CSV table of C-alpha atoms in Angstrom, one decimal:
chain,number,residue,atom,x,y,z
V,12,MET,CA,0.0,0.0,0.0
V,13,SER,CA,1.1,3.5,-0.6
V,14,GLU,CA,1.8,6.1,2.1
V,15,SER,CA,-1.4,8.1,1.2
V,16,THR,CA,-3.8,5.2,1.4
V,17,GLU,CA,-2.4,3.5,4.5
V,18,LYS,CA,-4.3,4.3,7.7
V,19,ARG,CA,-2.7,4.5,11.1
V,20,VAL,CA,-4.8,2.7,13.8
V,21,VAL,CA,-5.8,4.8,16.7
V,22,ARG,CA,-4.9,2.7,19.8
V,23,LYS,CA,-6.9,2.6,22.9
V,24,GLU,CA,-5.4,4.2,26.0
V,25,ARG,CA,-6.3,3.6,29.7
V,26,ILE,CA,-5.2,5.2,32.9
V,27,GLY,CA,-5.2,3.1,36.0
V,28,ILE,CA,-3.4,2.0,39.2
V,29,VAL,CA,-0.8,-0.7,39.4
V,30,SER,CA,-2.2,-3.5,41.5
V,31,SER,CA,0.7,-6.0,41.0
V,32,ASP,CA,4.3,-5.9,39.9
V,33,ALA,CA,5.4,-9.4,41.0
V,34,GLN,CA,6.0,-10.7,37.5
V,35,ASP,CA,9.2,-9.9,35.5
V,36,LYS,CA,8.5,-7.2,32.9
V,37,THR,CA,4.7,-7.4,33.6
V,38,ILE,CA,2.4,-5.3,35.6
V,39,VAL,CA,-1.3,-5.7,36.4
V,40,VAL,CA,-3.2,-2.4,36.1
V,41,ARG,CA,-6.7,-1.9,37.6
V,42,VAL,CA,-8.8,0.6,35.5
V,43,ASP,CA,-11.8,2.0,37.3
V,44,ARG,CA,-14.8,3.6,35.5
V,45,LYS,CA,-18.1,5.0,36.7
V,46,VAL,CA,-21.3,3.7,35.0
V,47,PRO,CA,-25.0,4.3,35.7
V,48,HIS,CA,-27.0,1.2,36.8
V,49,PRO,CA,-29.2,0.2,33.9
V,50,ILE,CA,-32.4,0.2,36.0
V,51,TYR,CA,-31.8,2.3,39.0
V,52,LYS,CA,-29.5,4.9,37.4
V,53,LYS,CA,-27.3,5.2,40.4
V,54,VAL,CA,-23.6,5.7,39.4
V,55,ILE,CA,-21.6,2.7,40.4
V,56,ASN,CA,-17.9,1.8,40.1
V,57,ARG,CA,-16.7,-0.9,37.8
V,58,SER,CA,-13.1,-2.1,37.5
V,59,LYS,CA,-11.2,-4.3,35.1
V,60,LYS,CA,-7.6,-5.6,35.3
V,61,PHE,CA,-5.2,-5.4,32.4
V,62,HIS,CA,-1.8,-7.1,32.1
V,63,ALA,CA,0.7,-4.7,30.6
V,64,HIS,CA,4.3,-5.0,29.4
V,65,ASP,CA,6.8,-3.0,31.4
V,66,PRO,CA,10.2,-3.7,29.9
V,67,GLU,CA,12.2,-1.7,32.5
V,68,ASN,CA,10.3,-2.9,35.5
V,69,SER,CA,9.8,0.8,36.4
V,70,ALA,CA,6.2,0.7,37.8
V,71,ARG,CA,5.5,-0.2,41.4
V,72,ILE,CA,2.3,-1.1,43.2
V,73,GLY,CA,0.1,2.0,43.7
V,74,ASP,CA,1.6,4.0,40.8
V,75,LYS,CA,-0.8,5.8,38.5
V,76,VAL,CA,0.1,4.8,34.9
V,77,ARG,CA,-1.0,5.2,31.3
V,78,ILE,CA,-1.2,2.0,29.2
V,79,ILE,CA,-1.8,1.6,25.4
V,80,GLU,CA,-3.2,-1.2,23.3
V,81,THR,CA,-0.6,-3.2,21.4
V,82,ARG,CA,-0.2,-6.5,19.6
V,83,PRO,CA,-0.5,-9.7,21.7
V,84,LEU,CA,2.7,-10.2,23.6
V,85,SER,CA,1.6,-13.3,25.5
V,86,LYS,CA,-1.5,-15.2,26.6
V,87,LEU,CA,-2.8,-12.3,28.6
V,88,LYS,CA,-0.6,-9.2,27.7
V,89,ARG,CA,-2.3,-7.0,25.1
V,90,TRP,CA,-1.2,-3.6,26.6
V,91,LYS,CA,2.1,-1.9,27.2
V,92,LEU,CA,3.2,0.8,29.7
V,93,VAL,CA,3.5,4.3,28.2
V,94,GLU,CA,4.4,6.3,31.2
V,95,VAL,CA,4.1,6.5,35.0
V,96,LEU,CA,1.9,9.5,35.8
V,97,ALA,CA,2.3,9.6,39.5
V,98,ARG,CA,4.4,7.6,42.0
V,99,ALA,CA,2.8,5.9,45.0
V,100,GLU,CA,3.6,7.5,48.4
V,101,VAL,CA,6.0,5.3,50.4
V,102,ASP,CA,5.3,5.3,54.1
């Protein structure tokens, strides 16, 4: 395909909190969202966990991070770490 007809795919981005960094070069990110209940319309919290690739092992538990969709890297990893937005406070 030529340069003019080739389309660049817009990849999904999510912002979440690192819930696990026990694996090598992998983090588990919990992404929270608020949705209205389908019947009662009360706003409730829903969360989902994503496994993301972290090649430098830079993220730690509690960090706020941005992840982006990528090609499948393993059975569960479909996301990669873009940046650490905020570090967790260490007591």
